[in-house]
PDB file of C-alpha atoms in Angstrom:
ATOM      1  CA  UNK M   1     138.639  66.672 137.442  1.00 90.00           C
ATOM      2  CA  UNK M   2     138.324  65.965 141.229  1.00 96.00           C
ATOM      3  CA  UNK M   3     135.131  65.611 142.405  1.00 97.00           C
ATOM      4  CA  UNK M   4     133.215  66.569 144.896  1.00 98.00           C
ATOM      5  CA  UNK M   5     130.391  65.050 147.009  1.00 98.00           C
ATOM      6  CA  UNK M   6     128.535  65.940 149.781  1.00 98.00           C
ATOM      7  CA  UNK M   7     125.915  64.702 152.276  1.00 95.00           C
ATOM      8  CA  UNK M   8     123.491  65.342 152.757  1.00 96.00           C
ATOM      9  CA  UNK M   9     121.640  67.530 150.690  1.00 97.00           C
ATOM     10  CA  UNK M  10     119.467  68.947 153.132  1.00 97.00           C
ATOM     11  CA  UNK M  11     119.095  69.171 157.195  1.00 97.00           C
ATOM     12  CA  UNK M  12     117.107  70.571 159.500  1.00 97.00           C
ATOM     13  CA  UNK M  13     118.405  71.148 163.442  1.00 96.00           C
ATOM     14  CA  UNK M  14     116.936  72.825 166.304  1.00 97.00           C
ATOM     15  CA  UNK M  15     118.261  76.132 167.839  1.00 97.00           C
ATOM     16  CA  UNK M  16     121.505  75.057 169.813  1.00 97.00           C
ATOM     17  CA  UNK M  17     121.782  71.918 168.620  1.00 97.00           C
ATOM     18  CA  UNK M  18     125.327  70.481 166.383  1.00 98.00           C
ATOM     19  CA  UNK M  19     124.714  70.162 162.601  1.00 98.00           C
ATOM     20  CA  UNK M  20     127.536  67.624 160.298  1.00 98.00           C
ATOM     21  CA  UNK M  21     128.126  68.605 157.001  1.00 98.00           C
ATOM     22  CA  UNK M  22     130.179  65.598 155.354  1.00 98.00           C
ATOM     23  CA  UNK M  23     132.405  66.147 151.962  1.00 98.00           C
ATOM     24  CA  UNK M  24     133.972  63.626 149.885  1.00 98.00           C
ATOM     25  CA  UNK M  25     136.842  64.329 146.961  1.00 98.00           C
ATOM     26  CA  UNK M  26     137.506  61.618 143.982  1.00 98.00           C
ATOM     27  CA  UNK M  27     140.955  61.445 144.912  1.00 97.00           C
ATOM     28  CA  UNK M  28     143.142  62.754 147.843  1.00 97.00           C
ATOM     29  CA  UNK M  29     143.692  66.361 148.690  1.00 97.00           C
ATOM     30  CA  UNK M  30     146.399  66.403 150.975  1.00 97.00           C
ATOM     31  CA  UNK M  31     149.560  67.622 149.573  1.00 95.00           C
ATOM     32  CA  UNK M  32     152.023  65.335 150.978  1.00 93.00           C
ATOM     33  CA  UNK M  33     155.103  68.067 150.691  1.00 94.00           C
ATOM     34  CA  UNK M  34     153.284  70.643 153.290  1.00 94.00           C
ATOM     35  CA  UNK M  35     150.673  67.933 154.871  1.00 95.00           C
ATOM     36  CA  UNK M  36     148.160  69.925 153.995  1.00 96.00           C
ATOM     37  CA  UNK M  37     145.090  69.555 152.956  1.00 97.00           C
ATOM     38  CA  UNK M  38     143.549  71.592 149.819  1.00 97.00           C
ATOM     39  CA  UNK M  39     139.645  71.727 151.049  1.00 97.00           C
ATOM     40  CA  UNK M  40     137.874  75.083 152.008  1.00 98.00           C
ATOM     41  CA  UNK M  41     134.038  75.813 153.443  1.00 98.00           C
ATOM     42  CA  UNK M  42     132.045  78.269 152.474  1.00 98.00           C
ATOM     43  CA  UNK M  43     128.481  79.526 153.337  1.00 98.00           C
ATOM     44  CA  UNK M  44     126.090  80.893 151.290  1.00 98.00           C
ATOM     45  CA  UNK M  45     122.752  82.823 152.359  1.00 97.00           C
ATOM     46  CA  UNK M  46     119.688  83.861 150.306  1.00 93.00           C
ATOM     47  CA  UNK M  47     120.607  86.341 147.542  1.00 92.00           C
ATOM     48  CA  UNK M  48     124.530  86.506 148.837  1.00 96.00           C
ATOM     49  CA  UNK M  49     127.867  85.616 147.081  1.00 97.00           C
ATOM     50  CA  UNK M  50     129.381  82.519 149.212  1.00 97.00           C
ATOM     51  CA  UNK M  51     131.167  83.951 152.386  1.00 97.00           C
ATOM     52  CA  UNK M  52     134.730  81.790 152.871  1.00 97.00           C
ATOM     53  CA  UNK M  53     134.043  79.774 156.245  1.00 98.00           C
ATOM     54  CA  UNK M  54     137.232  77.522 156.277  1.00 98.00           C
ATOM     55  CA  UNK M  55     140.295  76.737 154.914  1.00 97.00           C
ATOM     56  CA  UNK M  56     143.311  74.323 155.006  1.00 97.00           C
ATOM     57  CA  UNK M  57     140.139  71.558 155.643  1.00 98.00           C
ATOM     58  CA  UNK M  58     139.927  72.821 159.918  1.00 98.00           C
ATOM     59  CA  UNK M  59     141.810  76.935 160.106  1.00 97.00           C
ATOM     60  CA  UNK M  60     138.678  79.367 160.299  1.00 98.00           C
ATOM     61  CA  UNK M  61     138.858  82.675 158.354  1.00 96.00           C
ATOM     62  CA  UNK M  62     138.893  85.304 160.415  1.00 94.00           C
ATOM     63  CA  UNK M  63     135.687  87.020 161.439  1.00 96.00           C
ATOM     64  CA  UNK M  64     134.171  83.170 161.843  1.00 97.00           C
ATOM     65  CA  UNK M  65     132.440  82.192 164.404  1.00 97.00           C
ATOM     66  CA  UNK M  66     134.063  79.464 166.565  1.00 96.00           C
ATOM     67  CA  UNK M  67     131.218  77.398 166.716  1.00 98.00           C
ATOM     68  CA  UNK M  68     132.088  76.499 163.059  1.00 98.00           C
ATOM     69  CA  UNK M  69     134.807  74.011 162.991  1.00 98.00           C
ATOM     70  CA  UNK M  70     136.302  71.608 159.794  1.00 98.00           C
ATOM     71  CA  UNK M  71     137.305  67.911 159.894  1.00 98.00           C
ATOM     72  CA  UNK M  72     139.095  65.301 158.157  1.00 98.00           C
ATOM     73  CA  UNK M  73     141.846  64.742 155.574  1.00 98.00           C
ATOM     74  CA  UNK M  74     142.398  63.042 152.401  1.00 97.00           C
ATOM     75  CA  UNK M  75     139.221  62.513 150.728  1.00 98.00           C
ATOM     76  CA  UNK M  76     136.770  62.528 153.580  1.00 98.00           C
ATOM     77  CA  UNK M  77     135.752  65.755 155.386  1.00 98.00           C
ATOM     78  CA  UNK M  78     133.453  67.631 158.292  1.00 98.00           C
ATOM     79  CA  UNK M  79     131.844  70.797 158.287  1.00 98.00           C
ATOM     80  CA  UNK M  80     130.374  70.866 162.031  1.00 98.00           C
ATOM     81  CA  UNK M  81     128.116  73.685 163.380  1.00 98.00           C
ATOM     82  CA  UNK M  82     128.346  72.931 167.298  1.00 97.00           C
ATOM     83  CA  UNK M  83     125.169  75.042 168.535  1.00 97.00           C
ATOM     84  CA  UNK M  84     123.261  76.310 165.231  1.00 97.00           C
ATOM     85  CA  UNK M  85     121.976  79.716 165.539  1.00 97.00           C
ATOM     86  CA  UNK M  86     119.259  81.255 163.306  1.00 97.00           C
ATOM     87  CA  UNK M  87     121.447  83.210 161.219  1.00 97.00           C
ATOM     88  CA  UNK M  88     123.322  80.031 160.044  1.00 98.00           C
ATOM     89  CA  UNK M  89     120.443  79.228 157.927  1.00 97.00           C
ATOM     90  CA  UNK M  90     122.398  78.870 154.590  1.00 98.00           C
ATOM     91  CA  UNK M  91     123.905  76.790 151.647  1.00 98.00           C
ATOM     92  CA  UNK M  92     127.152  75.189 152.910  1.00 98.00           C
ATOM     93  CA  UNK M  93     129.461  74.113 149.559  1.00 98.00           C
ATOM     94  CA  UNK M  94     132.614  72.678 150.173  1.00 98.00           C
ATOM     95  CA  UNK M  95     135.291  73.353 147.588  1.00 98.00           C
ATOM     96  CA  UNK M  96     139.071  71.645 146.808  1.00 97.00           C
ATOM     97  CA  UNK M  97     141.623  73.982 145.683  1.00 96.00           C
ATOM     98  CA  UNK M  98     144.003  70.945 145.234  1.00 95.00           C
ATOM     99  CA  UNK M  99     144.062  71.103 141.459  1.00 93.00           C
ATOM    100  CA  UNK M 100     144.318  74.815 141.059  1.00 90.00           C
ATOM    101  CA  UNK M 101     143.077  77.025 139.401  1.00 88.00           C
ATOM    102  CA  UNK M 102     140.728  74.112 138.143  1.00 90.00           C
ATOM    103  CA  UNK M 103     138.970  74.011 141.252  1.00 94.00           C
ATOM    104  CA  UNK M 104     136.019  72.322 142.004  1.00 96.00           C
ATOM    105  CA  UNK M 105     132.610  72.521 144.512  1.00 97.00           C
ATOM    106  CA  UNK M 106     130.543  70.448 146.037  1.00 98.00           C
ATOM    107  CA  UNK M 107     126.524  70.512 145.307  1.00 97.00           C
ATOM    108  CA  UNK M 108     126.004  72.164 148.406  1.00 98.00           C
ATOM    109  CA  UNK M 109     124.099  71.270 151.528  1.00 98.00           C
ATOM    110  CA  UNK M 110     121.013  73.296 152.423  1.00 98.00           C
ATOM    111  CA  UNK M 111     120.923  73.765 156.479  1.00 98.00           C
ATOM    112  CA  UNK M 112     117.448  74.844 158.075  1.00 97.00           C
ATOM    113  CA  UNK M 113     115.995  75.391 161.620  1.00 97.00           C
ATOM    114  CA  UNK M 114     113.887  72.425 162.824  1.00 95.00           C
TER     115      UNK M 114
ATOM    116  CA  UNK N   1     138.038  97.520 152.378  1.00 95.00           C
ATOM    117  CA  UNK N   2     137.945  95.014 149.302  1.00 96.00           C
ATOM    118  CA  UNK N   3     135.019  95.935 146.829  1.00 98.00           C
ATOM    119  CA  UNK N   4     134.742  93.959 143.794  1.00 98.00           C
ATOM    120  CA  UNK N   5     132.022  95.234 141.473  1.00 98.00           C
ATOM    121  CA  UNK N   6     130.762  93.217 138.599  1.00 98.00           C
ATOM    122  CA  UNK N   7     128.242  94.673 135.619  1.00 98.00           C
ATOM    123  CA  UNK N   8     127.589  93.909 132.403  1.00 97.00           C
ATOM    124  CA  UNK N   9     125.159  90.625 132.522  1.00 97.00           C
ATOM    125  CA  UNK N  10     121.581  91.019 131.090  1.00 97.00           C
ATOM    126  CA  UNK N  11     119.573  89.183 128.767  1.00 98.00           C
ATOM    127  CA  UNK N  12     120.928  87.623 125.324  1.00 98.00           C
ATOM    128  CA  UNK N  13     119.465  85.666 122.910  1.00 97.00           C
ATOM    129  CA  UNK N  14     121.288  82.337 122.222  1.00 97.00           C
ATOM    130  CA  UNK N  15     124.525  82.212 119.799  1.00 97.00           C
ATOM    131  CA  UNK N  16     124.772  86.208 120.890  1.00 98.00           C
ATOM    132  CA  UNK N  17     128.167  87.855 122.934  1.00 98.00           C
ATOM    133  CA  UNK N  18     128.222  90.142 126.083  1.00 98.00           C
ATOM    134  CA  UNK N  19     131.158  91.008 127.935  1.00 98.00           C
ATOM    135  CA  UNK N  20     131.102  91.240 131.579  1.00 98.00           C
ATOM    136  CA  UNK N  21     133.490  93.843 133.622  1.00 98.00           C
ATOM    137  CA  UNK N  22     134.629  93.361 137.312  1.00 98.00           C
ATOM    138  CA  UNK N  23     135.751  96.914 139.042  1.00 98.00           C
ATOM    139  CA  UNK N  24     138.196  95.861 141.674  1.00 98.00           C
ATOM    140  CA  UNK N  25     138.798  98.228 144.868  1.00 98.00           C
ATOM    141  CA  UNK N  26     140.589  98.487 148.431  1.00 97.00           C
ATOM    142  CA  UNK N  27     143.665  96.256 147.541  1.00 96.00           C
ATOM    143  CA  UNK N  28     146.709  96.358 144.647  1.00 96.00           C
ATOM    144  CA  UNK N  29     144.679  94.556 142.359  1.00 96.00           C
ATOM    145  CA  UNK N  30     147.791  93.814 140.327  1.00 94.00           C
ATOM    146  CA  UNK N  31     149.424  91.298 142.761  1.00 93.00           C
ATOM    147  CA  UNK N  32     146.314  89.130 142.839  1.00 95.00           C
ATOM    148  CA  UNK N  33     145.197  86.168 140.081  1.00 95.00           C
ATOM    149  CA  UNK N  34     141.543  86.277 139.688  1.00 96.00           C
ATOM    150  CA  UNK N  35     138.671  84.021 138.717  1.00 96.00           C
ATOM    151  CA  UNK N  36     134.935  84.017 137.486  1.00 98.00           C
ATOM    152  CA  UNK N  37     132.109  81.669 139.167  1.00 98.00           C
ATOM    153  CA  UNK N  38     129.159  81.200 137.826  1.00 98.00           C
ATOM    154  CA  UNK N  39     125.982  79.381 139.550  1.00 98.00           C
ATOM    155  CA  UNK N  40     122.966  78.703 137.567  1.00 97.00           C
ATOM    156  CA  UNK N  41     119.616  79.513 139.147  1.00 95.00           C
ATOM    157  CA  UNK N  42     118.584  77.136 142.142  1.00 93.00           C
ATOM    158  CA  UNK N  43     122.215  75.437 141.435  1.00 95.00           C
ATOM    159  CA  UNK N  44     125.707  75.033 142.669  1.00 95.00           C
ATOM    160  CA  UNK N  45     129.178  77.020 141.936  1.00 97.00           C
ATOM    161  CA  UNK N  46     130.905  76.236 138.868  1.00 97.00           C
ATOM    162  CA  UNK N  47     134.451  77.587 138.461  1.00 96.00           C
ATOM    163  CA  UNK N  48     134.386  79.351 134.829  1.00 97.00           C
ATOM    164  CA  UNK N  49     138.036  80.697 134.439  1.00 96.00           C
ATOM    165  CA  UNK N  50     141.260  81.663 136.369  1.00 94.00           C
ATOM    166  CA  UNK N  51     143.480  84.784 135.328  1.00 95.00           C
ATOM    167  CA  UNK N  52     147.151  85.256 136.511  1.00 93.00           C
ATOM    168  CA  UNK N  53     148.350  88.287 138.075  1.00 88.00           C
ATOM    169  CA  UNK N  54     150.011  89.845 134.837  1.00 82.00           C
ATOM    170  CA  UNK N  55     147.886  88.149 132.179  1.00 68.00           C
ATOM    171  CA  UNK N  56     150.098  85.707 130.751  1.00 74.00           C
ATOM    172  CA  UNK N  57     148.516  82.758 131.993  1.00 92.00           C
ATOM    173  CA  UNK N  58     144.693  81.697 131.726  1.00 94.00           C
ATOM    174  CA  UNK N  59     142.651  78.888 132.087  1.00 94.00           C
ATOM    175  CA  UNK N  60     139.276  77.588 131.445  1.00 96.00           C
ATOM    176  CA  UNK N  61     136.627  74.771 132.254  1.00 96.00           C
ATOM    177  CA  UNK N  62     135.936  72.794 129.402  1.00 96.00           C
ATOM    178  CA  UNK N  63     132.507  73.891 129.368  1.00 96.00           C
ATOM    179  CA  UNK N  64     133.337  77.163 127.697  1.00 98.00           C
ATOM    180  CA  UNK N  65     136.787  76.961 126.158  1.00 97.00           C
ATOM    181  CA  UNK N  66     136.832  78.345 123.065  1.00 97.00           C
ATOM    182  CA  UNK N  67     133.795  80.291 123.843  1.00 98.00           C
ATOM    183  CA  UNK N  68     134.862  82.379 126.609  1.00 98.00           C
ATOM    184  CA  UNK N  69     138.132  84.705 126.766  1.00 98.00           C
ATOM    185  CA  UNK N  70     139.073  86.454 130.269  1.00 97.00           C
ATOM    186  CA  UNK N  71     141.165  89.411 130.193  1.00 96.00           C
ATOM    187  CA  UNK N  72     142.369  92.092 133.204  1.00 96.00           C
ATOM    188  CA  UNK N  73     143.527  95.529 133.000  1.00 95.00           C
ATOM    189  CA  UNK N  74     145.610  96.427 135.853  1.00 95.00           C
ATOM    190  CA  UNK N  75     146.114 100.116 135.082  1.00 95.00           C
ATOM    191  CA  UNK N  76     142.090 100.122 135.998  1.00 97.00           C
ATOM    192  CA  UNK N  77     142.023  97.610 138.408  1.00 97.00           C
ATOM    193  CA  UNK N  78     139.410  96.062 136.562  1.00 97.00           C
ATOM    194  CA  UNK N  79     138.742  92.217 135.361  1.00 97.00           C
ATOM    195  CA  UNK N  80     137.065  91.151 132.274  1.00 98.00           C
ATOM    196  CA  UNK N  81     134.918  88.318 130.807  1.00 98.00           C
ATOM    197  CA  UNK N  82     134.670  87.788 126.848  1.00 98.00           C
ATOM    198  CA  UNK N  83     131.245  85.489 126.621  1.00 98.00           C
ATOM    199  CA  UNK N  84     130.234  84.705 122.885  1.00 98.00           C
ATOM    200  CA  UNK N  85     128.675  81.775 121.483  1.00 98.00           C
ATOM    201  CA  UNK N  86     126.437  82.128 124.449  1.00 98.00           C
ATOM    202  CA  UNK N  87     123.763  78.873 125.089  1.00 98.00           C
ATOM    203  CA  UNK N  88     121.043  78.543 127.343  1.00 97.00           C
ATOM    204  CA  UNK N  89     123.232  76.320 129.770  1.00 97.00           C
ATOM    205  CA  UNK N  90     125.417  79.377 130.238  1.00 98.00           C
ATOM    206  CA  UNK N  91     122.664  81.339 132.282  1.00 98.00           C
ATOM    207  CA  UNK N  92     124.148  82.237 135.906  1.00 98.00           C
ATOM    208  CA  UNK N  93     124.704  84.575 138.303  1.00 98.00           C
ATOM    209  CA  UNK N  94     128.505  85.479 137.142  1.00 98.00           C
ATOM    210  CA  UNK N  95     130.436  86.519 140.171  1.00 98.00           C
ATOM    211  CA  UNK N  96     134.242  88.317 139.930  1.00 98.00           C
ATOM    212  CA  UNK N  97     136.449  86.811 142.574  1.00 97.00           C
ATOM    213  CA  UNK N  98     139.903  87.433 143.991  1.00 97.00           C
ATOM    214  CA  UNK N  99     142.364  83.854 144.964  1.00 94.00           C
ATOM    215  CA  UNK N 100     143.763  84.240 148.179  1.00 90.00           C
ATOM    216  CA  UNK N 101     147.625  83.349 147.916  1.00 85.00           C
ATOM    217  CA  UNK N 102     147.170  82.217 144.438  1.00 85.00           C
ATOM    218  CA  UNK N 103     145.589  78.948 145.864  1.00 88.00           C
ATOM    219  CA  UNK N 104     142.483  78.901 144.237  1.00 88.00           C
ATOM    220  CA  UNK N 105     140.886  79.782 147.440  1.00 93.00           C
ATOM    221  CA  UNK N 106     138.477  82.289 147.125  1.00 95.00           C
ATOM    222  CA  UNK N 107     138.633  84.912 149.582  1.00 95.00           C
ATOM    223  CA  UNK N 108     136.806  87.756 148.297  1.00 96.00           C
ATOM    224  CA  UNK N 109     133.304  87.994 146.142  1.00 97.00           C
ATOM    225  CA  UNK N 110     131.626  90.334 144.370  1.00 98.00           C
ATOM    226  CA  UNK N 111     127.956  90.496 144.476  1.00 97.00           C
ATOM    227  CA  UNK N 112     127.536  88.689 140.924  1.00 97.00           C
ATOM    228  CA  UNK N 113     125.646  89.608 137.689  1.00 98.00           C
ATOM    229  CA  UNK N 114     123.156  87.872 136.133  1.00 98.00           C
ATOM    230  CA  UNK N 115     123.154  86.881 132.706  1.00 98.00           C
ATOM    231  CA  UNK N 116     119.957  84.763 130.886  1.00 98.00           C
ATOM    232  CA  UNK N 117     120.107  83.190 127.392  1.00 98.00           C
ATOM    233  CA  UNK N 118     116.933  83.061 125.915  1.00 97.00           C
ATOM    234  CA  UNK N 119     114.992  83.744 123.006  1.00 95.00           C
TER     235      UNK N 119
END
């Protein structure tokens, strides 16, 4: 199984000011035949199912705010918030859908208001 | 719009069975593979199990192979999820969810049900 870390487990930012989400995969998940990488975001508020963030490790889903934005490739990885807002408050997992359908989650990285 | 609707989790005492149901709405539920997630109280997302679009392919985590059996029935857009053998470890909030290009990427989740083991 790939696994999936991330860091760190908790942060708290001011109104309008960036929050960094990192993720880290065992192994690689960057398909080499389309150069892409297998990593998604997704947030997660208080009594909600997760809400898909991020996909192909930077494309936002529609409907997402562009103050989200995704990082990285291979094995390391960036969730950035650029100018948290209070409704962000939330559980950010990230999740590789490299070895499919055995995919796999991060522990999740609980982001408050300072 | 896409609506998927699980029920069937409540409370079961250890070793027991439930089966959970997923009612699947606003898209041709028959083109898409579909998974269950579970996430234990206070915990993370754990994928459970992964159905193909017509049913002859599954797959699940080692956690509960052998215990758990997922099934779909197109012709009522709905998705199912066999539990027996059930342990305390196997308490969640089970939530039905639809795999965006057959990725593994989840695009759409239901609202989730929640089952407890317990005696």
């Amino acid at each position: 199984d790939i696994v999936m870390t991330q860091s760190p487990d908790s942060l708290a930012v001011s109104l309008g000011e960036r929050a960094t989400i990192n993720c880290k995969s065992s192994q690689s998940v960057l398909y080499s035949s389309n150069n892409k990488n297998y990593l998604a975001w997704y947030q997660q508020k208080p009594g909600q199912p997760p809400k898909l963030l991020i996909y192909w490790a930077s494309t936002r889903e529609s409907g997402v705010p562009d103050r989200f934005s995704g990082s990285g490739s291979g094995t390391d990885f960036t969730l950035t918030i650029s100018s948290l807002q209070a409704e962000d408050v939330a559980v950010y997992y990230c999740q590789q859908y490299y070895s499919t359908p055995q995919v796999t989650f991060g522990p999740g990285t609980k982001v408050d208001i300072k | 719009q896409v609506q998927l609707v699980e029920s069937g989790g409540g409370l079961v005492k250890p070793g027991g069975s439930l089966r959970l149901s997923c009612a699947a709405s606003g898209f041709t539920f028959s083109d898409y593979y579909m998974s269950w997630i579970r996430q234990a109280p206070g915990k993370g997302l754990e994928w459970v199990s992964h159905i193909r679009s017509s049913s002859g392919y599954t797959n699940y985590a080692d956690s509960v192979k052998g215990r758990f059996t997922i099934s779909r029935d197109n012709a009522k857009n709905s998705l199912f999820l066999q539990m027996n053998s059930l342990r305390a470890e196997d308490t969640a909030v089970y939530y039905c969810a639809r795999d965006w290009e057959q990725l593994g990427l989840i695009d759409y989740w239901g609202q989730g049900t929640l089952v407890t083991v317990s005696s």
